[in-house]
Coordinates of C-alpha atoms and ligand atoms in Angstrom, one line a residue:
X1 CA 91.3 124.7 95.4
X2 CA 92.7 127.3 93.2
X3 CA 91.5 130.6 95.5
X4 CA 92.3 132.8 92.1
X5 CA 88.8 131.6 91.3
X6 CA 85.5 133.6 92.7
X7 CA 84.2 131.5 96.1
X8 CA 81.0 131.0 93.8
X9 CA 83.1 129.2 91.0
X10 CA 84.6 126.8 93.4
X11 CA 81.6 126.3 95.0
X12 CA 80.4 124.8 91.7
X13 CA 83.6 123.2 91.3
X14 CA 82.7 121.3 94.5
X15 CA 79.6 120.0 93.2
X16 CA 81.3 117.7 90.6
X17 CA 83.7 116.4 93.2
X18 CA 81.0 114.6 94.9
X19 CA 78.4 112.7 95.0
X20 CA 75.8 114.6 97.4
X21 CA 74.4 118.0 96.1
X22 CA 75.6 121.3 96.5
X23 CA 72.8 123.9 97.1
X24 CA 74.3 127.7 96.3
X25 CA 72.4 131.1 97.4
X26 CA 70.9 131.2 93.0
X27 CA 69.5 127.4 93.7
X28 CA 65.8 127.0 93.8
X29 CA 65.6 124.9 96.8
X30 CA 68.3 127.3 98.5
X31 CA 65.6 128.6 100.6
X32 CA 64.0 125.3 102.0
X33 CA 67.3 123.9 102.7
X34 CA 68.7 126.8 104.5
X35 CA 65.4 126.8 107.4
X36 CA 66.3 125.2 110.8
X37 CA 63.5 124.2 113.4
X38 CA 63.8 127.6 115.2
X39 CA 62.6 130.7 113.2
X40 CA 65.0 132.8 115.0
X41 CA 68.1 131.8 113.1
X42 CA 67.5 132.9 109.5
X43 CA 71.2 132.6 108.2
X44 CA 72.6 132.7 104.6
X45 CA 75.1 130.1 104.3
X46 CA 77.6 130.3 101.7
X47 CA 76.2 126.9 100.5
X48 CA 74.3 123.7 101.9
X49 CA 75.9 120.4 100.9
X50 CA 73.9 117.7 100.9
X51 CA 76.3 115.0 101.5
X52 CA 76.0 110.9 100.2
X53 CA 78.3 109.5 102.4
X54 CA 81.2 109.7 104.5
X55 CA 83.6 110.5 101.5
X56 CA 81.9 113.4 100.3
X57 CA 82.1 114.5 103.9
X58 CA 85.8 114.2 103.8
X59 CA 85.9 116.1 100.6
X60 CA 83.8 119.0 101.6
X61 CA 85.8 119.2 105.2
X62 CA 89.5 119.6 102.4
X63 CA 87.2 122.2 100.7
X64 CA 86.2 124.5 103.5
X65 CA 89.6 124.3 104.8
X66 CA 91.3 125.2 101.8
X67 CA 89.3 128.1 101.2
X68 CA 88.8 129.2 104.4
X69 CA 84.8 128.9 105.0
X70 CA 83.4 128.4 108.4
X71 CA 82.0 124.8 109.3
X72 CA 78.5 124.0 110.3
X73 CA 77.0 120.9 110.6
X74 CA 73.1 120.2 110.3
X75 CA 71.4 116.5 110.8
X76 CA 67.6 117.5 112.0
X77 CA 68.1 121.5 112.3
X78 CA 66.7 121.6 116.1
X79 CA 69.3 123.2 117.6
X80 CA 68.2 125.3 120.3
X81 CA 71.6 127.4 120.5
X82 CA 71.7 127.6 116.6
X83 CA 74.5 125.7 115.7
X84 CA 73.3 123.7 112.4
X85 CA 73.5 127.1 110.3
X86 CA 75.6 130.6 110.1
X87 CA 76.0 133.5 108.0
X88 CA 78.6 132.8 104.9
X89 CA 79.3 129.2 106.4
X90 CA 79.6 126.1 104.6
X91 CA 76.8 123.9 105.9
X92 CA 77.5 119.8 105.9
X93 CA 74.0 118.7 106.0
X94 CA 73.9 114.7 107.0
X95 CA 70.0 114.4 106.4
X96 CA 70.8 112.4 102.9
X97 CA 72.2 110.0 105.7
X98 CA 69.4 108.1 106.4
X99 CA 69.8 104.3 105.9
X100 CA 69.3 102.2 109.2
X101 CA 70.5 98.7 109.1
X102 CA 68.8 96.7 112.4
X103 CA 70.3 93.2 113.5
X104 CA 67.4 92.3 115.7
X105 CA 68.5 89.2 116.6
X106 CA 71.5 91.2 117.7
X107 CA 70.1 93.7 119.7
X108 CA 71.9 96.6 117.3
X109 CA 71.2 98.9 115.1
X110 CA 73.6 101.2 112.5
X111 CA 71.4 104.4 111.6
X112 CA 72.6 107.3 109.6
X113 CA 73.6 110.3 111.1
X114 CA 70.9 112.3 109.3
X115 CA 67.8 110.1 110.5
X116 CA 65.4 111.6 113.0
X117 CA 64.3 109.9 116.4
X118 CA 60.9 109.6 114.9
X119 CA 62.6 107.9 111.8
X120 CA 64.9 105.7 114.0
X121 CA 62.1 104.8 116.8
X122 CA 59.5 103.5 113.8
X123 CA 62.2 101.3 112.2
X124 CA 62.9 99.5 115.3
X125 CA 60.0 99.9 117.1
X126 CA 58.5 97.1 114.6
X127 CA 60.8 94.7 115.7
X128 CA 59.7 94.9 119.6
X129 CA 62.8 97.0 120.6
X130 CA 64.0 100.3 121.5
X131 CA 66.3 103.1 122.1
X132 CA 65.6 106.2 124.1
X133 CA 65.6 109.5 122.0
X134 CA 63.7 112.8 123.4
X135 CA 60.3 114.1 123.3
X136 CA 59.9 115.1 119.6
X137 CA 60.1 112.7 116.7
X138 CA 61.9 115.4 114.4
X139 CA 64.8 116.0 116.1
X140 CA 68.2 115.0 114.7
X141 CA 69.5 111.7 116.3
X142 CA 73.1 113.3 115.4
X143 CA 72.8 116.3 117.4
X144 CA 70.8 114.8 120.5
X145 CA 72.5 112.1 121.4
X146 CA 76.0 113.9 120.7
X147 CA 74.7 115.7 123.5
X148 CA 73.3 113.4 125.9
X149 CA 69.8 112.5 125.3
X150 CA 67.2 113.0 127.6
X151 CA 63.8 111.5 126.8
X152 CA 60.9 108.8 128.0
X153 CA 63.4 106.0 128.7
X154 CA 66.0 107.8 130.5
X155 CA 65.4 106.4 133.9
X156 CA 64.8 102.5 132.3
X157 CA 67.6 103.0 129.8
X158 CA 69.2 105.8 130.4
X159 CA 70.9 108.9 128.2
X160 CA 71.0 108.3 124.8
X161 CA 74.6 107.9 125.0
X162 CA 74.1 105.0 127.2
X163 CA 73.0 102.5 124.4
X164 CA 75.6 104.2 122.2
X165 CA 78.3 101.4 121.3
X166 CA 80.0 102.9 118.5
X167 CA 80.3 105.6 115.8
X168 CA 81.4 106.5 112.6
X169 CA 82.9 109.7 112.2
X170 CA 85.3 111.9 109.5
X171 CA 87.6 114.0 111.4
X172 CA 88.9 117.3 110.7
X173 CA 92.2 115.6 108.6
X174 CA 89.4 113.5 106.7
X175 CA 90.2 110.4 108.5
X176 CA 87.1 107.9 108.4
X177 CA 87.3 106.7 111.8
X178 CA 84.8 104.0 113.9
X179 CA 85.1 104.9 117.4
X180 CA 84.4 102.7 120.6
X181 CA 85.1 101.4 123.9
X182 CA 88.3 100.2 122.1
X183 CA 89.2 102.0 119.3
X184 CA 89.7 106.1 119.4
X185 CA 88.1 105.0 123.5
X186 CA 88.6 108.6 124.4
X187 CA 87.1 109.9 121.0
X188 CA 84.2 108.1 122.2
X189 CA 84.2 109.2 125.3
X190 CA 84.1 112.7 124.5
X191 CA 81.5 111.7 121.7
X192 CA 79.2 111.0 124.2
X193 CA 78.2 114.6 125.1
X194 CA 81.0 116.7 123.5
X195 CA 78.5 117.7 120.8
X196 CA 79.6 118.3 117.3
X197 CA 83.2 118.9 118.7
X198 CA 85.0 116.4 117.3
X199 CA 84.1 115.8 113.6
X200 CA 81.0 114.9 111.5
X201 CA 79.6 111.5 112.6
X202 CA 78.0 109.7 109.5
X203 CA 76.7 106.7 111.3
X204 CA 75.4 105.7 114.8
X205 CA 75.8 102.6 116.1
X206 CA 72.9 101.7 119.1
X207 CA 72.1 98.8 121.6
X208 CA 68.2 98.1 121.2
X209 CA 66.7 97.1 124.0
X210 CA 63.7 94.7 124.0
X211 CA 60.1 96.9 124.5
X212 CA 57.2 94.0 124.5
X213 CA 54.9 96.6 125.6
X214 CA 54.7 100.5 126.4
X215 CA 52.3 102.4 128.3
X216 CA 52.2 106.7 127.5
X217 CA 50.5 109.5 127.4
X218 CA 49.9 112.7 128.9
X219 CA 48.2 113.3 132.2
X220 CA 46.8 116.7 132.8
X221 CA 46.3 118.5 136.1
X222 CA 45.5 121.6 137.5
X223 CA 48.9 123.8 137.9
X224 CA 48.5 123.9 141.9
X225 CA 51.7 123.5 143.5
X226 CA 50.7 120.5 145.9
X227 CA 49.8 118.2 142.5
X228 CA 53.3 119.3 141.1
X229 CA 55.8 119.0 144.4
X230 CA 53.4 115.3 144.8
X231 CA 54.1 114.8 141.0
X232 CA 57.6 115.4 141.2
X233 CA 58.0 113.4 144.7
X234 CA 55.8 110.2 143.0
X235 CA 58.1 110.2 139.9
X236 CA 61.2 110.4 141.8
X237 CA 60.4 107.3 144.0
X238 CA 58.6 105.4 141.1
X239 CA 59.7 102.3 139.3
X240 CA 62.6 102.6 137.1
X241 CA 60.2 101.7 133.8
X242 CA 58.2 104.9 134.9
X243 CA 59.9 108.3 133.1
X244 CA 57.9 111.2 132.6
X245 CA 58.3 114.8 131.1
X246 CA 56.0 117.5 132.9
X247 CA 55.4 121.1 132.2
X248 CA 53.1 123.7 133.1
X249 CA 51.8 125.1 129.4
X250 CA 48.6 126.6 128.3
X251 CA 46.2 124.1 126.9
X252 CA 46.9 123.7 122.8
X253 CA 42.9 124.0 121.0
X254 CA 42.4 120.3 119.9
X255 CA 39.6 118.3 120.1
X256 CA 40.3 116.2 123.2
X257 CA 40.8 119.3 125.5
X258 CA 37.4 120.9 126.7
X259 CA 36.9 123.9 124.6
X260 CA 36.5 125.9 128.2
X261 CA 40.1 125.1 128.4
X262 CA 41.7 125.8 125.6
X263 CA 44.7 128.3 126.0
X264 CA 44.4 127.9 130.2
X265 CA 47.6 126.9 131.9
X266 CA 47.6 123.4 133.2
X267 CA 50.2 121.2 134.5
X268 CA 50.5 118.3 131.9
X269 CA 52.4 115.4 132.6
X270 CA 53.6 112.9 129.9
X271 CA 53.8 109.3 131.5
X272 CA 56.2 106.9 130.1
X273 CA 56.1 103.2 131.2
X274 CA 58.4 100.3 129.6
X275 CA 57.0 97.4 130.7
X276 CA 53.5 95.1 131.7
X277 CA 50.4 97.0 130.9
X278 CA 49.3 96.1 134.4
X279 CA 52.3 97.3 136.2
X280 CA 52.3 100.5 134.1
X281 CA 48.6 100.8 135.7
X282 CA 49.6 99.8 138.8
X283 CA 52.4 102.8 138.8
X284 CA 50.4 105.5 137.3
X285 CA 47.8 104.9 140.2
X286 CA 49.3 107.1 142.4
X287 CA 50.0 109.8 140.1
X288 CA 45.8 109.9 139.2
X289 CA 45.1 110.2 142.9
X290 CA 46.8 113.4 143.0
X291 CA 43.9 115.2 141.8
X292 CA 40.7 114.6 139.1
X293 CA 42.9 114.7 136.3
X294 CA 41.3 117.6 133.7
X295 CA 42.3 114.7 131.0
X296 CA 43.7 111.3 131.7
X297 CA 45.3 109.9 128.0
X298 CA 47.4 107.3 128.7
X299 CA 46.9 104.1 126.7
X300 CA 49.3 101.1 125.8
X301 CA 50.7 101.2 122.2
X302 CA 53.4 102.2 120.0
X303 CA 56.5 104.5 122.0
X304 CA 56.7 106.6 119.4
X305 CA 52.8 108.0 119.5
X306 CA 54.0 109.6 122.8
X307 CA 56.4 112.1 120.5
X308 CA 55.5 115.4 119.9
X309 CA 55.7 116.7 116.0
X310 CA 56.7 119.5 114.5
X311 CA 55.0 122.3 113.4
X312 CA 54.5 123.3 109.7
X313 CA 57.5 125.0 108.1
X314 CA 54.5 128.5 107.9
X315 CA 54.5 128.2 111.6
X316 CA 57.9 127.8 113.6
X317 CA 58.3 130.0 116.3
X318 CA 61.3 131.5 117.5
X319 CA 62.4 130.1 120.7
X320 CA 63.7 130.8 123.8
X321 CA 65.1 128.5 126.3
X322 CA 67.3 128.2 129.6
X323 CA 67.6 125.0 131.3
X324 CA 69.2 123.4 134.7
X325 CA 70.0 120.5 136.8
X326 CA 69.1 120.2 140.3
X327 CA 68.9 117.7 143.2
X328 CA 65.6 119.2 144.6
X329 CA 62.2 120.0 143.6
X330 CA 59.8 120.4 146.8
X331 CA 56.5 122.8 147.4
X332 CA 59.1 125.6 147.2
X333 CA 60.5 125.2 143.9
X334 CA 56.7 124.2 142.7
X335 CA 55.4 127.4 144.1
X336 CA 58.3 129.5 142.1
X337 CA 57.4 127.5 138.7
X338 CA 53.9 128.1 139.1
X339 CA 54.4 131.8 139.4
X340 CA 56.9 131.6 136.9
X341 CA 54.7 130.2 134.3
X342 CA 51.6 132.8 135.2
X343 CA 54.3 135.6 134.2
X344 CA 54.9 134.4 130.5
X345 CA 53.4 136.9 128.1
X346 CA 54.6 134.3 125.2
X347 CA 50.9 132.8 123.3
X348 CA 52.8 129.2 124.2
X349 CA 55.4 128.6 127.0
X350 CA 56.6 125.0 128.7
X351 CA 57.9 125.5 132.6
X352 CA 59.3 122.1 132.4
X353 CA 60.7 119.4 134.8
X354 CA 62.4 116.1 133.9
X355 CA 62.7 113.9 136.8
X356 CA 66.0 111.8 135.9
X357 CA 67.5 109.0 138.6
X358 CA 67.3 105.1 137.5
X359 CA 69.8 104.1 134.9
X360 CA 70.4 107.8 134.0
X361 CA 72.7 107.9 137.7
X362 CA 74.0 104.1 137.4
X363 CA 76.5 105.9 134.9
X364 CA 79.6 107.1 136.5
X365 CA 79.9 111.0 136.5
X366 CA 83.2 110.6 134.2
X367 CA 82.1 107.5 132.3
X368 CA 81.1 109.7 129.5
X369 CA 81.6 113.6 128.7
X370 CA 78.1 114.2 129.9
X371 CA 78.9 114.6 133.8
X372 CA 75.8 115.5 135.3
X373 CA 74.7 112.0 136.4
X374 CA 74.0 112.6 139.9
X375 CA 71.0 115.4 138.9
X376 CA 67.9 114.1 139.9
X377 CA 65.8 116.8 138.1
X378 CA 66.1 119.2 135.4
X379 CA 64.4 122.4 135.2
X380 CA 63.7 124.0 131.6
X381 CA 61.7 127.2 130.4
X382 CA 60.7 127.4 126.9
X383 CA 59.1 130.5 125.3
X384 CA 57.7 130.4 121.6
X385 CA 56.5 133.4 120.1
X386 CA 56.5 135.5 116.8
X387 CA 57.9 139.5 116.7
X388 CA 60.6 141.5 117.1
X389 CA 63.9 142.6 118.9
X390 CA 61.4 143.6 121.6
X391 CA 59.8 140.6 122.2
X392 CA 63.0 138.2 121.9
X393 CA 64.3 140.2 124.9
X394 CA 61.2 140.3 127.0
X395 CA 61.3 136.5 126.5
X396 CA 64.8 135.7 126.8
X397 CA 64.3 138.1 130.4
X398 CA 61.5 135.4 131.5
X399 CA 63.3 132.3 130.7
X400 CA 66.2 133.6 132.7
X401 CA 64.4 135.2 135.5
X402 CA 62.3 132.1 135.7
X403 CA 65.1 129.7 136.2
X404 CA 66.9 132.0 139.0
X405 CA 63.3 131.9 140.7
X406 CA 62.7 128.0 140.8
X407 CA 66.7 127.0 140.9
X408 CA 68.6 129.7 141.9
X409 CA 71.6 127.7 142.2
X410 CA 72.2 124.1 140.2
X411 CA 74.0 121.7 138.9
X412 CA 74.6 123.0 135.6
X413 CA 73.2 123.0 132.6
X414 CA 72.2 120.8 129.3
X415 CA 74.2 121.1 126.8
X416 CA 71.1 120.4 124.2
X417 CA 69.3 123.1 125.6
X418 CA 71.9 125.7 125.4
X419 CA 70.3 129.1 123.7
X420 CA 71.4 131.9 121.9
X421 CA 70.9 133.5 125.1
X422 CA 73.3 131.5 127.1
X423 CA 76.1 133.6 125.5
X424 CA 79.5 132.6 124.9
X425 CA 79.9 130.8 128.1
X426 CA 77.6 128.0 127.6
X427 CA 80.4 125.1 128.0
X428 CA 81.6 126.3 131.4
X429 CA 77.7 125.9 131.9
X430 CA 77.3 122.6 130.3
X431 CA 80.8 120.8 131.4
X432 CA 82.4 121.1 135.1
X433 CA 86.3 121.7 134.9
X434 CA 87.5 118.3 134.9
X435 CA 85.5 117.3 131.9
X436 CA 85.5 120.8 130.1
X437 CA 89.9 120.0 130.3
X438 CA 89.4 116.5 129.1
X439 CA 87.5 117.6 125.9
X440 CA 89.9 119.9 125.6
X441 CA 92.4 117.1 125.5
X442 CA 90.6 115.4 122.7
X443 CA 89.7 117.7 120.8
X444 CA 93.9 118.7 120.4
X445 CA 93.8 115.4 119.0
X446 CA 91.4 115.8 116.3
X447 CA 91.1 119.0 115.4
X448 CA 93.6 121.0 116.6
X449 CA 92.7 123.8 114.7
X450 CA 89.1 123.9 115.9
X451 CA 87.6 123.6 112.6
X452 CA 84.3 122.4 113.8
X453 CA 83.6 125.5 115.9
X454 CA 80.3 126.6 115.5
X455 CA 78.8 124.3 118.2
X456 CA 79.3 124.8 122.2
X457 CA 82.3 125.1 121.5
X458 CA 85.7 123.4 123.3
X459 CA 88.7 125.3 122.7
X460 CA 91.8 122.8 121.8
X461 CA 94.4 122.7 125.0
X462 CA 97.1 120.5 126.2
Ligands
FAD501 C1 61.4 120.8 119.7 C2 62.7 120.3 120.4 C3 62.6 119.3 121.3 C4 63.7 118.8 121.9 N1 63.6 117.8 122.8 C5 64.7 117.2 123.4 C6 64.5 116.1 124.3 O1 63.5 115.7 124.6 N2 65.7 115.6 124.8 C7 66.9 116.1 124.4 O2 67.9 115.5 124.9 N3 67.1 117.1 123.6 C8 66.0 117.7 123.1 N4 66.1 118.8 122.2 C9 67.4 119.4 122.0 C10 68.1 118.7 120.9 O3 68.7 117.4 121.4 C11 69.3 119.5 120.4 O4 68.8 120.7 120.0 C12 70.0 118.8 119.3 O5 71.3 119.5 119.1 C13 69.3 118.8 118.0 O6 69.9 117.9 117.1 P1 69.6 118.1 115.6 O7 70.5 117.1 114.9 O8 68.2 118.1 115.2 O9 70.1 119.6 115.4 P2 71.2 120.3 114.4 O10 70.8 121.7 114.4 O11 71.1 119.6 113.0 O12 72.6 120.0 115.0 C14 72.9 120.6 116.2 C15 74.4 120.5 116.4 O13 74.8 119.1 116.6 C16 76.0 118.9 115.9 N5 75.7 117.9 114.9 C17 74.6 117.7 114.2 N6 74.8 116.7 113.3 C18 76.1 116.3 113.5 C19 76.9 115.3 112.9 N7 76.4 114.5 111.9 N8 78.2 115.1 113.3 C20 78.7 115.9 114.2 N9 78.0 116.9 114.8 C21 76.7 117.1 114.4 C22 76.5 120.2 115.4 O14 77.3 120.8 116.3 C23 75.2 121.0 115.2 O15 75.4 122.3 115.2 C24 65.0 119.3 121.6 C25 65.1 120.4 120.7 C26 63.9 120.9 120.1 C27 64.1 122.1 119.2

């Protein structure tokens, strides 16, 4: 690029050099393209590009670096800490990426890096298989399972990353590279949890696993305590097929909740069970003779009815989040989340546990660059709410002050569900030592001068 030209005429420039569209501040869709899922981060990139494939990524990656612009990269715009946007950046947004190509016969599946989990799970879900995304159909597949992955299969199937047997990915240098157990093998080991690190992954490769039949749906309880520390000891000595996501949150206004309810904090637990309708009874049994369940909505169908969607672009929330692994959660820590939760002045809040164990801690602990394998819970808080400066930092004090009450000590945290809050120190959070030196490695290797830095980021080091 020739830098005697304004940034704006070599932005144009760009356009004609590839085949995905460049979206400039004067463009009329400027606006809609620059939104992310979280209504907090309202940045003003320099320009979306809308890339077509993995050359235009290559093209885009010379571009920035030749005139200097900072690097984000967007596939489904969720992320918690940010990352997929940034004042004055260059934006490489991946959603254009969105052909899947299934071998069922195979077991496999290559999906662009720009599809969602809804998108992915529908496609293969009509061919009697499966892989394990999170709880909500919109987000990105490219940022969650560069993270980990932590959804409804994750005690069947494990993280994400676990069925991940390959990538595609253009590196800093604009090398088109497929990573795997064999080719780039550390690449792909740091892949797996690294985050967007390492380069811009334009494909996914995944193993599908067979799904004949699925049992899901939410569960809803009184937030006492007893049910919760029983809930949490049920689901940690269930059957591998049986995962479940359960939160304390006040009761959303929809027609199957009593209208006497509505807005009331309950303890809602979202079952999950791969496998034999009658064994998915036969494990949920326990679980309803906790309590008279307030509602009971579990039904055999499709996996992906169990995700949540998003709201209407009119009606994101901003969002505040901390999260963290921990071995235990008795009466103690149940007690703590159930006071936490009565202390949110947010209109909607999630005080949230994930019971892992199963496949998720088959994995060894430095197997992949997601290390915290022998967690058997984690703990989240989620507040979403509308306002000011004010109100961010009242909610960004409960999230934190919630997490010291129910873990005041852990096992780190999730990289996915790093906030802005977290600060700068989020990877020292998210990676112990060994694996934070190890990225550290890799990413010398690829991008050595920490182009792609607007992630959790790793710092290049011998
Ligand atoms: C409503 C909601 C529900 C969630 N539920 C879950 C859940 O159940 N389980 C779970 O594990 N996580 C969950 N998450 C966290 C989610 O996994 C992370 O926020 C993830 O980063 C979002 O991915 P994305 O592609 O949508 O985000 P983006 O904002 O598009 O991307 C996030 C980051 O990922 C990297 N990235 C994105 N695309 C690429 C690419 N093509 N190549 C290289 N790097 C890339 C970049 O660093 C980017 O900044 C949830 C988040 C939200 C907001």
């Amino acid at each position: 690029m020739d830098k005697r030209f304004p940034i704006e005429d070599q932005i144009e420039m760009l356009g004609s050099m590839i085949r995905g569209t460049v979206i400039p501040p004067h463009h009329s869709s400027y606006d809609a393209a620059r939104m992310v899922a979280l209504a907090q981060f309202d940045c003003r990139p320099t320009a979306i590009v809308r890339v077509a494939n993995a050359a235009d990524v290559a093209a885009v990656l010379n571009f920035a670096q030749a005139t200097d612009l900072p690097v984000a990269v967007r596939s489904g715009g969720h992320s918690t800490g940010g990352h997929g946007t940034a004042d004055g950046a260059l934006v490489i947004d991946v959603r254009d990426l969105n052909r899947i190509d299934i071998d069922a016969s195979g077991r496999t599946a290559w999906a662009g890096a720009g599809m969602t989990s809804g998108e992915v799970t529908r496609a293969v879900e009509q061919y009697g298989l499966i892989v394990g995304f999170g709880d909500s159909a919109g987000v990105g597949i490219a940022g969650l399972t560069l993270g980990g992955g932590i959804g409804y299969l994750v005690r069947k199937h494990g993280l994400t990353i676990d069925s991940l047997l390959a990538v595609e990915i253009v590196t800093a240098s604009g090398d088109i590279l497929i990573a795997d157990e064999h080719h780039h093998a550390e690449l792909f080991w740091a892949l797996r949890g690294g985050g967007g690190n390492f380069g811009v992954v334009t494909r996914f490769k995944y193993k599908l696993h067979p799904l004949p039949s699925f049992t899901g749906g939410p569960l809803v309880f009184p937030p006492t305590p007893e049910i919760i520390a029983g809930f949490a000891a049920l689901a940690d000595a269930a059957p591998n097929e049986l995962s479940a996501i359960a939160m304390i949150m006040p009761l959303p206004p929809i027609p199957t909740i009593p209208v006497q309810a509505h807005g009331k904090l309950a303890f809602v637990a979202m079952m999950a069970y791969a496998g034999d309708p009658d064994a998915a009874q036969q494990a949920l049994a326990p679980f309803r003779a906790l309590a008279t369940p307030l509602a009971d909505k579990g039904a055999t169908g499709p996996y992906s009815s169990l995700y949540m969607l998003d709201p209407p672009p009119e009606m994101r929330a901003m969002v505040s989040i901390r999260s963290r692994f921990a071995d235990r959660f008795g009466i103690e820590e149940a007690r703590a989340l159930v006071a936490a939760a009565a202390s949110c002045s947010a209109p909607m809040s999630m005080s949230q546990i994930r019971v892992l164990g199963g496949a998720h801690t088959a994995v060894a602990a430095n197997a992949t660059a997601f290390a915290h394998r022998n967690s058997r819970f984690m703990v989240s808080f989620l507040a979403m709410y509308g306002g000011g400066p004010d109100v961010v930092a009242a909610q960004e004090r409960w999230v934190s002050d919630a997490l010291k009450a129910v873990t005041p000590s852990g096992d780190g945290t999730y990289v996915n569900f790093l906030g802005a809050g977290d600060g700068p120190g989020g990877a020292a959070a998210a990676y112990p030592s060994a694996t934070r030196e190890r990225l550290a490695r890799v990413k010398l290797s690829y991008d050595p001068d920490n182009l792609f830095r607007l992630n959790t980021n790793i710092r290049p080091a011998a």
